[in-house]
Coordinates of C-alpha atoms and ligand atoms in Angstrom, one line a residue:
M29 CA -0.1 0.0 0.0
S30 CA 1.3 3.5 -0.6
F31 CA 0.0 6.6 1.1
N32 CA 1.2 10.1 1.7
L33 CA 2.2 10.7 5.3
L34 CA 1.0 14.2 5.2
S35 CA -2.4 13.6 3.8
D36 CA -4.2 13.3 7.2
D37 CA -4.2 17.1 7.6
P38 CA -6.7 18.5 5.2
S39 CA -5.0 21.9 5.1
D40 CA -1.9 20.1 3.8
V41 CA -2.4 20.3 0.1
P42 CA 0.4 21.3 -2.2
P43 CA 0.3 25.0 -3.3
E44 CA -1.5 25.6 -6.6
G45 CA 0.3 24.5 -9.6
E46 CA 2.3 21.9 -7.7
R47 CA 1.9 18.3 -6.8
W48 CA 3.5 16.0 -4.2
S49 CA 6.8 14.7 -5.1
S50 CA 6.5 11.6 -7.3
W51 CA 9.7 10.1 -5.6
D52 CA 7.7 7.7 -3.3
H53 CA 6.0 5.8 -6.3
A54 CA 9.1 5.8 -8.5
T55 CA 12.1 3.5 -9.0
H56 CA 15.2 5.4 -7.7
G57 CA 18.6 5.9 -9.2
P58 CA 21.8 4.3 -8.1
T59 CA 23.4 5.0 -4.7
P60 CA 25.3 6.7 -3.1
R61 CA 23.0 9.4 -4.4
P62 CA 24.3 12.9 -5.0
D63 CA 23.5 15.3 -2.2
W64 CA 21.2 17.4 -4.2
V65 CA 18.6 14.6 -4.7
N66 CA 15.5 15.4 -2.5
P67 CA 14.0 12.1 -1.1
D68 CA 11.4 13.9 1.2
L69 CA 7.9 12.5 1.2
G70 CA 6.7 16.1 1.9
A71 CA 8.5 17.6 -1.1
V72 CA 6.5 19.1 -4.0
D73 CA 7.2 19.0 -7.6
E74 CA 6.4 22.0 -10.0
D75 CA 6.4 21.5 -13.8
L76 CA 8.2 24.5 -15.2
G77 CA 7.4 23.8 -18.8
I78 CA 8.9 22.3 -21.8
L79 CA 12.7 22.5 -22.4
R80 CA 12.8 20.9 -25.7
S81 CA 10.6 18.7 -27.8
G82 CA 12.4 15.8 -29.5
K83 CA 11.3 13.2 -31.9
E84 CA 10.5 10.5 -29.4
A85 CA 10.2 12.3 -26.2
D86 CA 9.6 15.9 -24.6
V87 CA 12.0 17.2 -21.9
H88 CA 10.5 19.4 -19.4
L89 CA 12.0 21.2 -16.3
V90 CA 10.6 20.1 -13.0
R91 CA 11.5 21.8 -9.7
R92 CA 11.3 19.9 -6.4
W93 CA 11.6 21.3 -3.0
T94 CA 10.3 20.8 0.6
P95 CA 7.9 23.6 1.8
G96 CA 9.3 25.1 5.0
R97 CA 12.9 24.0 4.5
P98 CA 15.6 26.6 3.6
D99 CA 17.3 24.4 1.0
E100 CA 17.2 25.7 -2.6
P101 CA 14.8 24.0 -4.8
V102 CA 16.4 21.5 -7.3
T103 CA 15.7 21.7 -10.9
M104 CA 15.6 18.5 -12.9
A105 CA 15.1 17.4 -16.5
A106 CA 12.1 15.3 -17.0
K107 CA 12.2 13.2 -20.1
R108 CA 8.8 11.9 -21.0
F109 CA 8.6 9.3 -23.8
R110 CA 5.6 10.1 -26.1
S111 CA 3.3 7.1 -26.6
S112 CA 3.0 7.8 -30.4
E113 CA 5.1 8.5 -33.5
H114 CA 8.0 6.7 -32.0
R115 CA 11.2 7.1 -34.1
L116 CA 12.3 3.6 -33.1
F117 CA 9.1 1.8 -33.7
H118 CA 10.8 -0.4 -36.4
R119 CA 13.3 -1.6 -33.8
D120 CA 10.7 -2.2 -31.1
A121 CA 9.8 -5.7 -32.1
G122 CA 13.4 -7.0 -32.1
Y123 CA 14.0 -5.1 -29.0
L124 CA 11.0 -6.4 -27.2
E125 CA 11.9 -10.0 -28.4
G126 CA 15.3 -9.7 -26.8
R127 CA 13.6 -8.8 -23.6
R128 CA 11.3 -11.9 -23.8
V129 CA 8.2 -10.1 -22.9
R130 CA 5.6 -12.6 -22.1
R131 CA 3.2 -13.3 -25.0
S132 CA 0.3 -11.7 -23.3
R133 CA -2.4 -9.0 -23.5
E134 CA 0.6 -6.6 -23.2
T135 CA 2.4 -8.0 -26.1
R136 CA -0.6 -8.1 -28.3
A137 CA -1.5 -4.5 -27.4
M138 CA 2.1 -3.4 -28.3
A139 CA 2.0 -5.3 -31.6
R140 CA -1.2 -3.6 -32.5
R141 CA -0.1 -0.2 -31.4
T142 CA -3.3 0.4 -29.4
D143 CA -3.1 3.4 -27.0
F144 CA -2.2 1.0 -24.1
G145 CA 0.4 -0.7 -26.3
R146 CA 2.0 2.6 -27.1
E147 CA 2.1 3.5 -23.6
L148 CA 3.8 0.3 -22.7
I149 CA 6.4 0.8 -25.5
G150 CA 7.1 4.3 -24.1
A151 CA 7.5 2.8 -20.8
Q152 CA 10.0 0.1 -22.1
W153 CA 12.1 2.8 -23.6
A154 CA 12.2 4.9 -20.4
M155 CA 13.1 1.7 -18.5
A156 CA 15.9 1.0 -21.0
E157 CA 17.3 4.5 -20.7
F158 CA 17.1 4.7 -17.0
A159 CA 18.9 1.2 -16.6
T160 CA 21.6 2.3 -19.0
L161 CA 22.1 5.6 -17.3
S162 CA 22.3 3.8 -13.9
R163 CA 25.0 1.6 -15.0
L164 CA 27.0 4.2 -16.8
W165 CA 26.8 6.6 -13.9
E166 CA 28.0 3.8 -11.5
Q167 CA 31.0 3.4 -13.9
G168 CA 31.8 7.0 -13.4
L169 CA 31.0 8.1 -16.9
A170 CA 29.8 11.6 -17.6
V171 CA 26.1 11.1 -18.0
P172 CA 23.3 12.9 -16.2
Y173 CA 22.4 11.2 -12.8
P174 CA 19.1 9.4 -13.2
V175 CA 17.1 10.4 -10.3
Q176 CA 14.0 8.3 -10.8
L177 CA 11.9 6.3 -13.2
R178 CA 8.0 6.3 -13.2
G179 CA 6.1 4.9 -16.1
T180 CA 7.1 6.8 -19.3
E181 CA 9.0 9.5 -17.4
I182 CA 12.7 9.5 -16.2
L183 CA 13.9 12.4 -14.1
L184 CA 17.5 13.3 -14.7
E185 CA 20.2 15.7 -13.4
F186 CA 19.7 19.0 -15.3
I187 CA 22.9 19.7 -17.1
T188 CA 23.6 23.4 -17.1
G189 CA 26.0 25.8 -19.0
P190 CA 28.0 28.9 -17.8
D191 CA 24.9 30.9 -16.8
G192 CA 22.9 28.1 -15.1
E193 CA 20.7 27.7 -18.2
A194 CA 20.4 24.4 -20.1
A195 CA 23.8 23.4 -21.3
P196 CA 24.3 23.9 -25.2
R197 CA 24.5 20.8 -27.4
L198 CA 27.9 20.4 -29.1
A199 CA 26.3 20.8 -32.5
Q200 CA 25.2 24.5 -31.7
T201 CA 28.6 25.5 -30.5
R202 CA 31.7 26.9 -32.1
P203 CA 34.4 26.1 -29.6
P204 CA 37.7 27.9 -30.2
R205 CA 40.0 25.7 -32.1
E206 CA 42.5 25.4 -29.3
M207 CA 39.8 23.7 -27.3
L208 CA 39.0 21.0 -29.9
P209 CA 41.8 18.5 -29.1
E210 CA 40.9 18.4 -25.4
L211 CA 37.2 18.0 -26.3
F212 CA 38.0 15.2 -28.7
E213 CA 40.1 13.6 -26.1
Q214 CA 37.1 13.5 -23.7
I215 CA 34.7 12.0 -26.2
R216 CA 37.4 9.5 -27.2
A217 CA 38.0 8.5 -23.6
F218 CA 34.3 8.2 -23.1
M219 CA 33.7 6.0 -26.1
L220 CA 36.7 3.8 -25.2
T221 CA 35.3 3.1 -21.7
L222 CA 31.9 2.5 -23.2
A223 CA 33.3 0.0 -25.6
T224 CA 35.3 -1.6 -22.9
L225 CA 32.0 -2.3 -21.3
G226 CA 30.8 -3.8 -24.5
W227 CA 28.6 -0.9 -25.6
A228 CA 28.1 1.6 -28.3
H229 CA 25.7 4.6 -27.8
G230 CA 23.8 3.8 -31.0
D231 CA 22.8 7.4 -31.7
L232 CA 25.9 9.4 -30.9
S233 CA 26.1 12.8 -32.5
P234 CA 26.9 16.4 -31.5
Y235 CA 23.2 16.7 -30.8
N236 CA 23.4 14.2 -27.9
V237 CA 26.6 15.7 -26.4
L238 CA 26.2 18.6 -24.0
L239 CA 28.8 21.1 -23.1
A240 CA 28.5 21.5 -19.4
G241 CA 30.0 23.6 -16.7
A242 CA 31.1 27.3 -16.1
S243 CA 33.7 27.2 -18.9
S244 CA 31.8 24.9 -21.2
A245 CA 34.7 22.5 -21.2
D246 CA 33.1 19.3 -19.8
L247 CA 31.2 16.9 -22.2
V248 CA 28.1 15.1 -21.0
V249 CA 26.5 12.5 -23.2
I250 CA 22.7 12.1 -23.1
D251 CA 19.9 10.2 -24.9
W252 CA 20.5 6.5 -24.2
P253 CA 17.5 4.5 -24.8
Q254 CA 18.9 2.6 -27.8
V255 CA 22.3 1.6 -26.4
V256 CA 23.8 -1.3 -28.5
D257 CA 25.6 -4.4 -27.4
V258 CA 28.6 -4.2 -29.8
I259 CA 29.3 -8.0 -29.8
G260 CA 25.9 -9.5 -28.9
N261 CA 24.0 -7.5 -31.5
P262 CA 24.7 -8.6 -35.1
H263 CA 24.7 -5.0 -36.2
G264 CA 26.7 -3.9 -33.2
P265 CA 29.8 -3.1 -35.1
E266 CA 27.9 -0.9 -37.7
F267 CA 26.4 1.2 -34.9
L268 CA 29.9 1.7 -33.3
E269 CA 31.4 2.6 -36.7
R270 CA 28.5 5.1 -37.3
D271 CA 29.0 6.8 -33.9
A272 CA 32.8 7.0 -34.4
R273 CA 32.2 8.5 -38.0
T274 CA 29.6 11.0 -36.9
M275 CA 31.7 12.3 -34.1
G276 CA 35.0 12.2 -36.0
E277 CA 33.5 14.0 -39.0
W278 CA 32.2 16.9 -36.7
F279 CA 35.6 17.5 -35.2
T280 CA 37.2 17.4 -38.8
R281 CA 34.7 19.9 -40.0
R282 CA 35.4 22.2 -37.1
G283 CA 39.1 22.2 -37.9
F284 CA 40.5 19.3 -35.9
E285 CA 41.2 16.4 -38.2
V286 CA 40.2 13.0 -37.0
D287 CA 40.8 9.7 -38.5
H288 CA 37.4 8.1 -37.7
G289 CA 38.5 4.7 -39.2
E290 CA 41.3 4.6 -36.7
L291 CA 39.0 5.6 -33.9
F292 CA 36.6 2.8 -34.9
G293 CA 39.6 0.4 -34.9
D294 CA 40.5 1.3 -31.4
L295 CA 36.9 1.0 -30.2
M296 CA 36.5 -2.4 -31.7
A297 CA 39.8 -3.5 -30.1
A298 CA 38.4 -2.2 -26.8
A299 CA 35.1 -4.0 -27.2
T300 CA 36.7 -7.3 -28.1
S301 CA 39.4 -7.2 -25.5
R302 CA 37.3 -9.1 -22.9
W303 CA 37.0 -12.1 -25.2
Ligands
ATP420 N1 19.7 16.1 -18.5 C1 19.6 17.2 -19.4 N2 20.0 18.3 -19.1 C2 19.9 19.5 -19.9 N3 19.3 19.3 -21.1 C3 18.8 18.2 -21.4 C4 19.0 17.0 -20.6 N4 18.3 15.9 -21.2 C5 17.9 16.4 -22.5 N5 18.2 17.7 -22.6 C6 17.9 18.6 -23.8 O1 16.7 18.1 -24.4 C7 17.0 17.6 -25.7 C8 16.4 16.3 -26.0 O2 16.8 15.2 -25.2 P1 17.1 13.8 -25.8 O3 18.2 14.0 -26.8 O4 17.4 13.0 -24.6 O5 15.7 13.4 -26.3 P2 15.2 13.0 -27.8 O6 13.8 12.8 -27.8 O7 16.1 11.9 -28.3 O8 15.5 14.3 -28.6 P3 16.0 14.3 -30.1 O9 15.0 13.7 -31.0 O10 16.1 15.9 -30.3 O11 17.4 13.7 -30.1 C9 18.5 17.5 -25.8 O12 19.0 17.7 -27.0 C10 18.9 18.6 -24.8 O13 19.1 19.9 -25.4
MG421 MG1 18.6 13.4 -28.7

């Protein structure tokens, strides 16, 4: 049974425009949790509106705080998978097969794309992204901390830029040339660690890399629902090659020459080193 500890008191309703924190009803991210995560049952959430509307999900900003406490409210990114027009629909079938979802009312609803089925598919993708982020965060990789998972929504650490606003995507920026070798080294090291774990991002591009921090010098990689097992997936090496090419070409275009074939070779060597 779940109940709200504060609900006995009829005067104790959240202020207008807010709702009780959804923490209590959600799956929580890995521990030890960062200090800024607010697990109070008496906390409230306020939706600050949409940050960006993507192809498969909308990202909102959500502010969480505990009324009466002096701590600053915490702003998080809420990624909500839409239950229609899913970019990855063509891969759902294979993906769900891999997960061995029971042949059931649920499977049939997903196959027929009923409203309920679409909702379930959205929840599968949210679950997949949350699990991947949890694993990568535990490995110390530069990804947003996954705060919680609930249905089709994941709450993430909000990655900010110099002014505290949303961090820009690498694709929108023109970093000074002298910064490029250092930025490339960060993404290369990231991809090598990921490959050593046996994975490729699967949709890596300068649109899914954020430039975080006061001096915009720290790369954070987002958007993980489609992570690919490099060895287990028959198309794994193709995805890895595409990720390496997309990133390499961006750096080359910006004036820092990258041999993406060589990068791919190093990543394949890392991915197969465990075998
Ligand atoms: N944790 C975060 N912190 C700051 N900004 C974020 C965060 N997560 C997502 N965003 C912003 O929202 C955008 C969409 O997020 P994401 O790439 O995860 O979703 P998507 O549906 O795949 O979008 P797209 O179709 O544009 O790739 C990102 O490009 C980024 O600008
Ligand atoms: Mg994206």
